[in-house]
mmCIF file of C-alpha atoms and ligand atoms in Angstrom:
data_model
loop_
_atom_site.group_PDB
_atom_site.id
_atom_site.type_symbol
_atom_site.label_atom_id
_atom_site.label_comp_id
_atom_site.label_asym_id
_atom_site.label_seq_id
_atom_site.Cartn_x
_atom_site.Cartn_y
_atom_site.Cartn_z
ATOM 1 C CA MET A 266 55.816 82.669 96.343
ATOM 2 C CA LYS A 267 56.826 79.214 97.531
ATOM 3 C CA PHE A 268 59.721 80.156 99.831
ATOM 4 C CA LYS A 269 61.002 77.510 102.202
ATOM 5 C CA LYS A 270 59.001 77.706 105.469
ATOM 6 C CA GLN A 271 62.151 78.204 107.518
ATOM 7 C CA ILE A 272 63.185 81.300 105.511
ATOM 8 C CA LYS A 273 60.198 83.232 106.889
ATOM 9 C CA GLY A 274 61.421 85.446 109.715
ATOM 10 C CA LEU A 275 65.083 84.602 109.081
ATOM 11 C CA GLU A 276 67.001 87.859 109.113
ATOM 12 C CA ALA A 277 69.710 88.741 106.628
ATOM 13 C CA TYR A 278 73.204 89.319 108.020
ATOM 14 C CA GLN A 279 73.381 92.833 109.510
ATOM 15 C CA PRO A 280 76.665 94.461 108.595
ATOM 16 C CA GLY A 281 78.015 97.159 110.903
ATOM 17 C CA LYS A 282 78.272 100.776 109.830
ATOM 18 C CA THR A 283 81.071 101.593 107.399
ATOM 19 C CA THR A 284 83.777 104.131 108.282
ATOM 20 C CA GLU A 285 82.311 106.494 105.643
ATOM 21 C CA GLU A 286 78.857 106.377 107.268
ATOM 22 C CA VAL A 287 80.290 107.004 110.730
ATOM 23 C CA LYS A 288 82.373 109.942 109.444
ATOM 24 C CA ARG A 289 79.253 111.511 107.999
ATOM 25 C CA ILE A 290 76.933 110.859 110.944
ATOM 26 C CA PHE A 291 79.336 112.100 113.636
ATOM 27 C CA ASN A 292 81.135 114.660 111.493
ATOM 28 C CA LEU A 293 84.541 113.050 112.026
ATOM 29 C CA ASP A 294 87.675 113.284 109.861
ATOM 30 C CA LYS A 295 89.146 109.972 110.922
ATOM 31 C CA VAL A 296 87.316 106.774 111.800
ATOM 32 C CA THR A 297 89.027 103.476 112.646
ATOM 33 C CA LYS A 298 87.112 100.233 112.204
ATOM 34 C CA LEU A 299 88.172 97.504 114.589
ATOM 35 C CA ALA A 300 84.999 95.478 114.258
ATOM 36 C CA SER A 301 85.458 92.682 111.714
ATOM 37 C CA ASN A 302 88.857 91.228 112.603
ATOM 38 C CA GLU A 303 90.484 92.480 109.448
ATOM 39 C CA ASN A 304 94.273 92.839 109.419
ATOM 40 C CA PRO A 305 95.226 96.370 110.589
ATOM 41 C CA TYR A 306 98.523 96.069 108.686
ATOM 42 C CA GLY A 307 96.726 95.420 105.412
ATOM 43 C CA THR A 308 98.233 92.689 103.282
ATOM 44 C CA SER A 309 101.637 91.652 101.953
ATOM 45 C CA PRO A 310 103.320 94.550 100.097
ATOM 46 C CA ASN A 311 103.842 92.088 97.234
ATOM 47 C CA VAL A 312 100.076 92.061 96.651
ATOM 48 C CA LYS A 313 100.009 95.830 96.255
ATOM 49 C CA ALA A 314 102.966 95.715 93.860
ATOM 50 C CA PHE A 315 101.224 93.026 91.802
ATOM 51 C CA LEU A 316 97.931 94.916 91.580
ATOM 52 C CA GLU A 317 99.611 98.079 90.334
ATOM 53 C CA ASN A 318 100.823 96.280 87.211
ATOM 54 C CA ALA A 319 98.323 93.444 86.889
ATOM 55 C CA LYS A 320 97.349 92.659 83.333
ATOM 56 C CA VAL A 321 94.131 90.695 83.355
ATOM 57 C CA ASN A 322 91.731 89.935 80.539
ATOM 58 C CA TYR A 323 88.459 90.847 82.256
ATOM 59 C CA ALA A 324 86.331 89.129 79.631
ATOM 60 C CA ILE A 325 87.597 85.638 80.427
ATOM 61 C CA TYR A 326 86.176 83.404 83.168
ATOM 62 C CA PRO A 327 88.561 82.474 85.969
ATOM 63 C CA ASP A 328 90.088 79.020 86.365
ATOM 64 C CA GLY A 329 87.202 77.297 88.129
ATOM 65 C CA TYR A 330 89.538 74.816 89.785
ATOM 66 C CA ALA A 331 91.933 77.514 91.078
ATOM 67 C CA SER A 332 94.777 75.290 89.857
ATOM 68 C CA LYS A 333 97.788 77.509 90.596
ATOM 69 C CA LEU A 334 96.548 78.485 94.025
ATOM 70 C CA ARG A 335 95.568 74.861 94.695
ATOM 71 C CA THR A 336 99.070 73.617 93.892
ATOM 72 C CA ALA A 337 100.609 76.245 96.185
ATOM 73 C CA VAL A 338 98.245 75.605 99.126
ATOM 74 C CA ALA A 339 98.670 71.825 98.776
ATOM 75 C CA LYS A 340 102.433 72.252 98.916
ATOM 76 C CA HIS A 341 102.239 74.692 101.820
ATOM 77 C CA LEU A 342 100.189 72.212 103.890
ATOM 78 C CA ASN A 343 101.723 69.041 102.545
ATOM 79 C CA VAL A 344 98.377 67.588 101.450
ATOM 80 C CA SER A 345 97.186 66.417 98.039
ATOM 81 C CA GLU A 346 95.489 68.839 95.646
ATOM 82 C CA LYS A 347 92.357 66.661 95.770
ATOM 83 C CA GLN A 348 92.081 67.355 99.499
ATOM 84 C CA LEU A 349 91.248 71.027 98.911
ATOM 85 C CA LEU A 350 88.004 72.900 98.313
ATOM 86 C CA PHE A 351 88.146 76.603 97.428
ATOM 87 C CA GLY A 352 85.339 78.928 98.419
ATOM 88 C CA ASN A 353 84.395 82.559 98.027
ATOM 89 C CA GLY A 354 85.586 83.011 101.592
ATOM 90 C CA SER A 355 84.996 80.505 104.379
ATOM 91 C CA ASP A 356 81.412 81.769 104.404
ATOM 92 C CA ASP A 357 80.992 80.094 101.016
ATOM 93 C CA ASN A 358 82.550 76.866 102.247
ATOM 94 C CA ILE A 359 80.159 76.812 105.211
ATOM 95 C CA LEU A 360 77.302 77.202 102.720
ATOM 96 C CA ILE A 361 78.682 74.493 100.401
ATOM 97 C CA VAL A 362 79.003 71.986 103.248
ATOM 98 C CA SER A 363 75.549 72.805 104.614
ATOM 99 C CA ARG A 364 73.982 72.573 101.185
ATOM 100 C CA ALA A 365 75.633 69.234 100.476
ATOM 101 C CA ILE A 366 74.734 67.577 103.766
ATOM 102 C CA LEU A 367 71.961 69.199 105.803
ATOM 103 C CA GLN A 368 68.238 68.667 105.269
ATOM 104 C CA PRO A 369 65.049 68.327 107.311
ATOM 105 C CA GLY A 370 65.241 65.316 109.628
ATOM 106 C CA LEU A 371 68.949 65.791 110.272
ATOM 107 C CA ASN A 372 70.554 67.841 113.022
ATOM 108 C CA THR A 373 73.779 69.732 113.471
ATOM 109 C CA VAL A 374 75.691 70.379 116.694
ATOM 110 C CA MET A 375 77.514 73.615 117.471
ATOM 111 C CA ALA A 376 78.554 75.767 120.378
ATOM 112 C CA SER A 377 76.655 78.695 121.767
ATOM 113 C CA ILE A 378 78.054 81.267 121.326
ATOM 114 C CA THR A 379 79.992 80.778 118.136
ATOM 115 C CA PHE A 380 80.267 82.034 114.555
ATOM 116 C CA GLY A 381 76.735 82.797 113.343
ATOM 117 C CA GLN A 382 76.912 81.335 109.841
ATOM 118 C CA TYR A 383 76.746 77.680 110.955
ATOM 119 C CA LYS A 384 73.304 78.184 112.461
ATOM 120 C CA HIS A 385 72.132 80.478 109.692
ATOM 121 C CA ASN A 386 72.921 77.949 106.957
ATOM 122 C CA ALA A 387 71.468 75.073 108.973
ATOM 123 C CA ILE A 388 68.186 76.962 109.274
ATOM 124 C CA VAL A 389 68.110 77.614 105.526
ATOM 125 C CA GLU A 390 68.545 73.873 104.879
ATOM 126 C CA GLY A 391 65.807 72.995 107.377
ATOM 127 C CA ALA A 392 68.056 71.028 109.736
ATOM 128 C CA GLU A 393 67.631 71.013 113.517
ATOM 129 C CA VAL A 394 70.228 73.134 115.334
ATOM 130 C CA ARG A 395 71.608 71.782 118.616
ATOM 131 C CA GLU A 396 73.533 74.411 120.540
ATOM 132 C CA VAL A 397 75.803 73.505 123.431
ATOM 133 C CA PRO A 398 76.897 76.315 125.786
ATOM 134 C CA LEU A 399 80.594 77.168 125.976
ATOM 135 C CA THR A 400 82.435 76.702 129.253
ATOM 136 C CA ASN A 401 84.770 79.618 129.978
ATOM 137 C CA GLY A 402 84.613 80.581 126.327
ATOM 138 C CA GLU A 403 85.756 77.124 125.234
ATOM 139 C CA HIS A 404 83.844 74.416 123.383
ATOM 140 C CA ASP A 405 82.461 71.791 125.767
ATOM 141 C CA LEU A 406 83.306 68.763 123.645
ATOM 142 C CA ASP A 407 81.935 66.273 126.176
ATOM 143 C CA LYS A 408 78.498 67.906 126.067
ATOM 144 C CA MET A 409 78.740 68.280 122.314
ATOM 145 C CA TYR A 410 79.451 64.563 122.041
ATOM 146 C CA GLU A 411 76.380 63.838 124.178
ATOM 147 C CA ALA A 412 74.274 65.950 121.800
ATOM 148 C CA ILE A 413 75.125 63.662 118.868
ATOM 149 C CA ASP A 414 72.584 61.028 117.834
ATOM 150 C CA GLU A 415 71.961 58.902 114.727
ATOM 151 C CA ASN A 416 70.546 61.952 112.877
ATOM 152 C CA THR A 417 73.520 64.195 113.525
ATOM 153 C CA ALA A 418 75.203 65.176 110.268
ATOM 154 C CA ILE A 419 77.697 67.948 111.103
ATOM 155 C CA VAL A 420 79.484 69.107 114.251
ATOM 156 C CA TRP A 421 81.042 72.601 114.082
ATOM 157 C CA ILE A 422 84.081 73.472 116.153
ATOM 158 C CA CYS A 423 85.289 77.033 115.759
ATOM 159 C CA ASN A 424 88.897 77.001 116.895
ATOM 160 C CA PRO A 425 89.893 79.522 118.107
ATOM 161 C CA ASN A 426 86.280 80.465 118.738
ATOM 162 C CA ASN A 427 84.690 83.638 117.439
ATOM 163 C CA PRO A 428 83.634 85.728 119.432
ATOM 164 C CA THR A 429 85.478 84.526 122.570
ATOM 165 C CA GLY A 430 88.925 84.060 121.007
ATOM 166 C CA SER A 431 89.340 80.900 123.108
ATOM 167 C CA LEU A 432 91.292 77.875 121.960
ATOM 168 C CA THR A 433 90.052 74.323 122.436
ATOM 169 C CA PRO A 434 93.163 72.286 123.284
ATOM 170 C CA SER A 435 94.516 69.958 120.583
ATOM 171 C CA ASP A 436 94.365 66.862 122.827
ATOM 172 C CA LYS A 437 90.648 67.415 123.485
ATOM 173 C CA ILE A 438 89.937 67.670 119.764
ATOM 174 C CA LYS A 439 91.927 64.510 119.148
ATOM 175 C CA GLU A 440 89.982 62.673 121.854
ATOM 176 C CA PHE A 441 86.669 63.947 120.433
ATOM 177 C CA LEU A 442 87.514 62.730 116.926
ATOM 178 C CA GLU A 443 88.306 59.260 118.281
ATOM 179 C CA LYS A 444 84.734 58.982 119.643
ATOM 180 C CA VAL A 445 82.574 60.666 117.002
ATOM 181 C CA PRO A 446 80.795 58.275 114.596
ATOM 182 C CA SER A 447 82.616 58.167 111.261
ATOM 183 C CA ASP A 448 79.535 59.289 109.304
ATOM 184 C CA VAL A 449 79.378 62.616 111.176
ATOM 185 C CA LEU A 450 81.357 65.410 109.526
ATOM 186 C CA VAL A 451 83.413 67.379 112.040
ATOM 187 C CA VAL A 452 84.212 70.873 110.756
ATOM 188 C CA LEU A 453 87.095 72.693 112.397
ATOM 189 C CA ASP A 454 86.830 76.362 111.464
ATOM 190 C CA GLU A 455 90.343 77.765 111.850
ATOM 191 C CA ALA A 456 89.861 81.289 110.495
ATOM 192 C CA TYR A 457 92.415 82.637 112.996
ATOM 193 C CA THR A 458 94.953 79.814 112.977
ATOM 194 C CA GLU A 459 97.818 82.055 111.781
ATOM 195 C CA TYR A 460 97.538 84.091 114.990
ATOM 196 C CA ILE A 461 97.963 81.203 117.431
ATOM 197 C CA THR A 462 101.128 81.411 119.538
ATOM 198 C CA ASP A 463 100.209 78.817 122.201
ATOM 199 C CA GLU A 464 103.080 76.342 122.402
ATOM 200 C CA LYS A 465 100.792 73.431 123.234
ATOM 201 C CA TYR A 466 98.820 73.925 120.033
ATOM 202 C CA GLU A 467 99.402 71.257 117.383
ATOM 203 C CA SER A 468 98.397 71.725 113.751
ATOM 204 C CA SER A 469 95.202 69.824 113.005
ATOM 205 C CA ILE A 470 96.314 68.846 109.493
ATOM 206 C CA GLY A 471 97.923 65.683 110.853
ATOM 207 C CA LEU A 472 94.528 64.474 112.104
ATOM 208 C CA LEU A 473 93.173 64.140 108.569
ATOM 209 C CA GLU A 474 95.006 60.927 107.877
ATOM 210 C CA LYS A 475 93.223 59.045 110.624
ATOM 211 C CA HIS A 476 89.897 60.909 110.428
ATOM 212 C CA PRO A 477 88.417 61.171 106.917
ATOM 213 C CA ASN A 478 85.311 62.769 108.475
ATOM 214 C CA LEU A 479 87.296 65.866 109.473
ATOM 215 C CA LEU A 480 87.078 69.060 107.421
ATOM 216 C CA ILE A 481 89.331 72.005 108.288
ATOM 217 C CA MET A 482 88.436 75.505 107.091
ATOM 218 C CA ARG A 483 90.887 78.361 106.664
ATOM 219 C CA THR A 484 90.721 81.746 105.010
ATOM 220 C CA PHE A 485 92.744 84.531 103.397
ATOM 221 C CA SER A 486 90.432 87.109 105.009
ATOM 222 C CA LYS A 487 92.009 87.501 108.429
ATOM 223 C CA ALA A 488 95.812 87.296 108.891
ATOM 224 C CA TYR A 489 96.469 87.461 105.128
ATOM 225 C CA GLY A 490 94.560 90.733 104.994
ATOM 226 C CA LEU A 491 92.624 89.835 101.836
ATOM 227 C CA ALA A 492 89.021 89.942 103.100
ATOM 228 C CA SER A 493 87.842 92.012 100.136
ATOM 229 C CA PHE A 494 88.965 89.297 97.708
ATOM 230 C CA ARG A 495 86.901 86.505 99.311
ATOM 231 C CA VAL A 496 89.089 83.395 99.298
ATOM 232 C CA GLY A 497 88.741 80.552 101.780
ATOM 233 C CA TYR A 498 89.730 76.903 101.547
ATOM 234 C CA ALA A 499 88.718 73.683 103.217
ATOM 235 C CA ILE A 500 91.032 70.719 103.728
ATOM 236 C CA GLY A 501 89.553 67.265 104.041
ATOM 237 C CA SER A 502 89.808 63.707 102.843
ATOM 238 C CA GLU A 503 89.683 63.196 99.088
ATOM 239 C CA GLU A 504 86.319 61.357 99.449
ATOM 240 C CA VAL A 505 84.675 64.222 101.338
ATOM 241 C CA ILE A 506 86.043 66.918 99.019
ATOM 242 C CA TYR A 507 84.856 64.894 95.998
ATOM 243 C CA GLN A 508 81.333 64.816 97.446
ATOM 244 C CA LEU A 509 81.355 68.536 98.236
ATOM 245 C CA GLU A 510 82.612 69.753 94.848
ATOM 246 C CA PRO A 511 79.269 69.417 92.974
ATOM 247 C CA THR A 512 77.583 71.893 95.348
ATOM 248 C CA ARG A 513 80.239 74.531 94.713
ATOM 249 C CA GLU A 514 79.537 77.247 92.170
ATOM 250 C CA PRO A 515 81.731 76.633 89.091
ATOM 251 C CA PHE A 516 83.578 79.991 89.211
ATOM 252 C CA ASN A 517 83.487 81.006 92.876
ATOM 253 C CA ASN A 518 86.931 82.670 93.001
ATOM 254 C CA THR A 519 87.838 85.521 90.681
ATOM 255 C CA VAL A 520 90.950 85.767 88.519
ATOM 256 C CA LEU A 521 92.453 88.481 90.715
ATOM 257 C CA SER A 522 91.526 86.828 93.998
ATOM 258 C CA GLN A 523 93.326 83.609 92.991
ATOM 259 C CA GLU A 524 96.423 85.615 92.061
ATOM 260 C CA VAL A 525 96.576 87.722 95.227
ATOM 261 C CA ALA A 526 95.896 84.770 97.541
ATOM 262 C CA LEU A 527 98.860 82.975 95.995
ATOM 263 C CA ILE A 528 101.103 86.025 96.434
ATOM 264 C CA GLY A 529 99.887 86.408 100.040
ATOM 265 C CA LEU A 530 100.575 82.750 100.795
ATOM 266 C CA GLU A 531 104.147 83.078 99.543
ATOM 267 C CA ASP A 532 104.917 85.932 101.949
ATOM 268 C CA GLN A 533 105.035 84.040 105.251
ATOM 269 C CA ASN A 534 107.352 86.715 106.674
ATOM 270 C CA PHE A 535 104.444 89.135 106.570
ATOM 271 C CA ILE A 536 102.231 86.646 108.454
ATOM 272 C CA GLU A 537 104.928 86.058 111.069
ATOM 273 C CA ALA A 538 105.401 89.809 111.610
ATOM 274 C CA CYS A 539 101.636 90.288 112.014
ATOM 275 C CA ARG A 540 101.458 87.438 114.515
ATOM 276 C CA VAL A 541 104.174 89.019 116.667
ATOM 277 C CA LYS A 542 102.651 92.514 116.575
ATOM 278 C CA ASN A 543 99.179 91.116 117.223
ATOM 279 C CA ASN A 544 100.400 89.286 120.290
ATOM 280 C CA ALA A 545 101.849 92.517 121.683
ATOM 281 C CA GLY A 546 98.543 94.248 120.919
ATOM 282 C CA ILE A 547 96.579 91.642 122.892
ATOM 283 C CA LYS A 548 98.775 92.480 125.898
ATOM 284 C CA GLN A 549 97.741 96.160 125.690
ATOM 285 C CA TYR A 550 94.095 95.140 126.160
ATOM 286 C CA GLU A 551 94.892 92.612 128.874
ATOM 287 C CA VAL A 552 96.743 95.238 130.896
ATOM 288 C CA PHE A 553 93.867 97.703 130.459
ATOM 289 C CA CYS A 554 91.326 95.122 131.636
ATOM 290 C CA SER A 555 93.406 93.865 134.558
ATOM 291 C CA GLU A 556 94.003 97.391 135.863
ATOM 292 C CA ARG A 557 90.266 98.100 135.801
ATOM 293 C CA ASN A 558 89.116 94.713 136.997
ATOM 294 C CA LEU A 559 87.270 93.956 133.747
ATOM 295 C CA HIS A 560 86.955 90.339 132.707
ATOM 296 C CA TYR A 561 88.326 89.282 129.316
ATOM 297 C CA PHE A 562 88.737 85.995 127.509
ATOM 298 C CA PRO A 563 92.408 85.163 126.838
ATOM 299 C CA SER A 564 92.639 85.585 123.088
ATOM 300 C CA HIS A 565 94.319 83.326 120.518
ATOM 301 C CA THR A 566 93.076 85.527 117.665
ATOM 302 C CA ASN A 567 93.296 89.111 116.448
ATOM 303 C CA PHE A 568 90.343 90.259 118.561
ATOM 304 C CA ILE A 569 89.450 90.306 122.229
ATOM 305 C CA LEU A 570 86.113 89.870 123.990
ATOM 306 C CA MET A 571 86.175 92.085 127.074
ATOM 307 C CA GLU A 572 83.728 93.084 129.764
ATOM 308 C CA VAL A 573 82.621 96.712 130.053
ATOM 309 C CA LYS A 574 80.346 96.480 133.138
ATOM 310 C CA ALA A 575 77.854 98.703 131.337
ATOM 311 C CA ASP A 576 75.350 98.450 128.508
ATOM 312 C CA SER A 577 77.419 97.249 125.529
ATOM 313 C CA ASP A 578 75.458 99.364 123.075
ATOM 314 C CA ALA A 579 76.048 102.526 125.114
ATOM 315 C CA VAL A 580 79.812 101.912 125.247
ATOM 316 C CA PHE A 581 79.803 100.962 121.568
ATOM 317 C CA GLN A 582 78.026 104.260 120.738
ATOM 318 C CA GLY A 583 80.421 106.224 122.949
ATOM 319 C CA LEU A 584 83.387 104.784 121.058
ATOM 320 C CA MET A 585 81.756 105.371 117.693
ATOM 321 C CA LYS A 586 81.213 109.070 118.503
ATOM 322 C CA ARG A 587 84.939 109.181 119.232
ATOM 323 C CA GLY A 588 85.879 107.602 115.918
ATOM 324 C CA PHE A 589 86.200 103.872 116.723
ATOM 325 C CA ILE A 590 83.878 101.181 115.395
ATOM 326 C CA VAL A 591 83.919 97.940 117.417
ATOM 327 C CA ARG A 592 81.326 95.166 117.932
ATOM 328 C CA SER A 593 78.781 95.447 120.706
ATOM 329 C CA GLY A 594 78.377 92.241 122.702
ATOM 330 C CA ASN A 595 74.610 92.664 122.367
ATOM 331 C CA ALA A 596 74.919 91.928 118.653
ATOM 332 C CA LEU A 597 76.908 88.756 119.390
ATOM 333 C CA GLY A 598 74.814 87.365 122.252
ATOM 334 C CA VAL A 599 77.297 88.456 124.921
ATOM 335 C CA PRO A 600 75.689 91.462 126.636
ATOM 336 C CA GLY A 601 78.009 93.519 128.836
ATOM 337 C CA TYR A 602 80.987 92.825 126.555
ATOM 338 C CA LEU A 603 82.660 94.337 123.503
ATOM 339 C CA ARG A 604 84.533 92.476 120.808
ATOM 340 C CA ILE A 605 87.423 94.591 119.614
ATOM 341 C CA THR A 606 89.769 93.759 116.742
ATOM 342 C CA ILE A 607 93.410 94.179 117.781
ATOM 343 C CA GLY A 608 94.734 97.175 115.827
ATOM 344 C CA THR A 609 98.190 98.649 115.451
ATOM 345 C CA GLU A 610 99.915 99.713 118.675
ATOM 346 C CA GLU A 611 98.926 103.318 118.033
ATOM 347 C CA GLU A 612 95.296 102.430 117.275
ATOM 348 C CA ASN A 613 95.046 100.302 120.406
ATOM 349 C CA THR A 614 96.505 103.057 122.588
ATOM 350 C CA GLU A 615 94.098 105.632 121.209
ATOM 351 C CA LEU A 616 91.087 103.325 121.402
ATOM 352 C CA LEU A 617 91.838 102.384 125.011
ATOM 353 C CA GLN A 618 92.182 106.055 125.915
ATOM 354 C CA LYS A 619 88.735 106.724 124.414
ATOM 355 C CA LEU A 620 87.318 103.625 126.067
ATOM 356 C CA ASN A 621 88.588 104.912 129.395
ATOM 357 C CA GLU A 622 86.671 108.152 128.785
ATOM 358 C CA VAL A 623 83.490 106.274 127.886
ATOM 359 C CA LEU A 624 83.744 104.023 130.932
ATOM 360 C CA HIS A 625 84.094 107.154 133.090
ATOM 361 C CA GLU A 626 81.038 108.625 131.448
ATOM 362 C CA GLU A 627 79.106 105.411 132.128
ATOM 363 C CA GLY A 628 80.189 105.490 135.781
ATOM 364 C CA VAL A 629 82.060 102.177 135.535
ATOM 365 C CA ILE A 630 85.431 103.515 136.682
HETATM 366 C C1 PLP B 245 85.693 85.756 109.558
HETATM 367 C C2 PLP B 245 85.286 84.360 109.810
HETATM 368 C C3 PLP B 245 84.851 83.517 108.779
HETATM 369 C C4 PLP B 245 84.549 84.013 107.396
HETATM 370 O O1 PLP B 245 85.646 84.284 106.698
HETATM 371 P P1 PLP B 245 85.575 84.594 105.141
HETATM 372 O O2 PLP B 245 86.665 83.742 104.592
HETATM 373 O O3 PLP B 245 85.861 86.058 105.016
HETATM 374 O O4 PLP B 245 84.233 84.235 104.622
HETATM 375 C C5 PLP B 245 84.586 82.195 109.061
HETATM 376 N N1 PLP B 245 84.704 81.727 110.306
HETATM 377 C C6 PLP B 245 85.073 82.519 111.323
HETATM 378 C C7 PLP B 245 85.183 81.946 112.686
HETATM 379 C C8 PLP B 245 85.370 83.853 111.119
HETATM 380 O O5 PLP B 245 85.681 84.635 112.148
#
């Protein structure tokens, strides 16, 4: 078979264990998954109400242009409808952008460590990957700028960054955009933007007017609590979106996913309530870490990357036995750390109690 050379040895994404698997393996009645940064409060109650009575003709293809959702998102952000690209999650938009732009001979600049799909898609397209280490969990935009040359096609900035939860300040991003050559696409992946409470943070949408080479990515998977429906959107200049559209699958959002995303978008009270509760949840972890002298990265998201001063996999296993699934730092390239999704107050309290037990067992505290 004539597979691309670069596909050989490339591993497929390894999903974590499901709650059902963990229940079975460890003989547990209740398992809580705080591993994929899903919303612990679910989604807007209006979505549930809609789904109970939804009348959909399953035989008919969806609106390939997601017109109703497009109109609503455009209005919500105060951009034109032609500035939007809808994907089957942000994962799809990352693929669309990579497919449209990257090829052998070109390179792409990203942080290390950051969201894994940028590198994965770049490898598939045969582009060179240039990784620039984070400083204190934050993108080092000066070093990333230095990594750009005439063959650089895309720069990825994950803001806030997954898995550190760190925020790159708005003024640094502004400064970076002023310098970057106009034929380099700068992608700002803002999967967690709804969770940001930092007062110095300025919305990046305003930067689009001056920088047509900027593409912002957002998703309904995290704060909106609609990960299972797979809806993400990118916001860019009309020229860039026009060039990206042909590499998008014609029907990449389903009928139901377009409906529920729209309903979710219209319930901003739900988002606001989640943001407030999430912020209180972050504090629970910060207090736990401070009291035990464990390092953590200040989080601007709904997860926290915290030190465990032990083998991450061992602590991860210890928590799993006790009914909590989190992410081991080993799987993310941050050994000695865990990435934990912020749960409800009750979930956080219980998890931290179990974590305390595990850390005792490991001789850390
Ligand atoms: C979760 C996540 C995504 C993917 O989101 P989907 O819309 O579910 O595909 C993209 N980027 C980052 C940084 C994420 O954490």
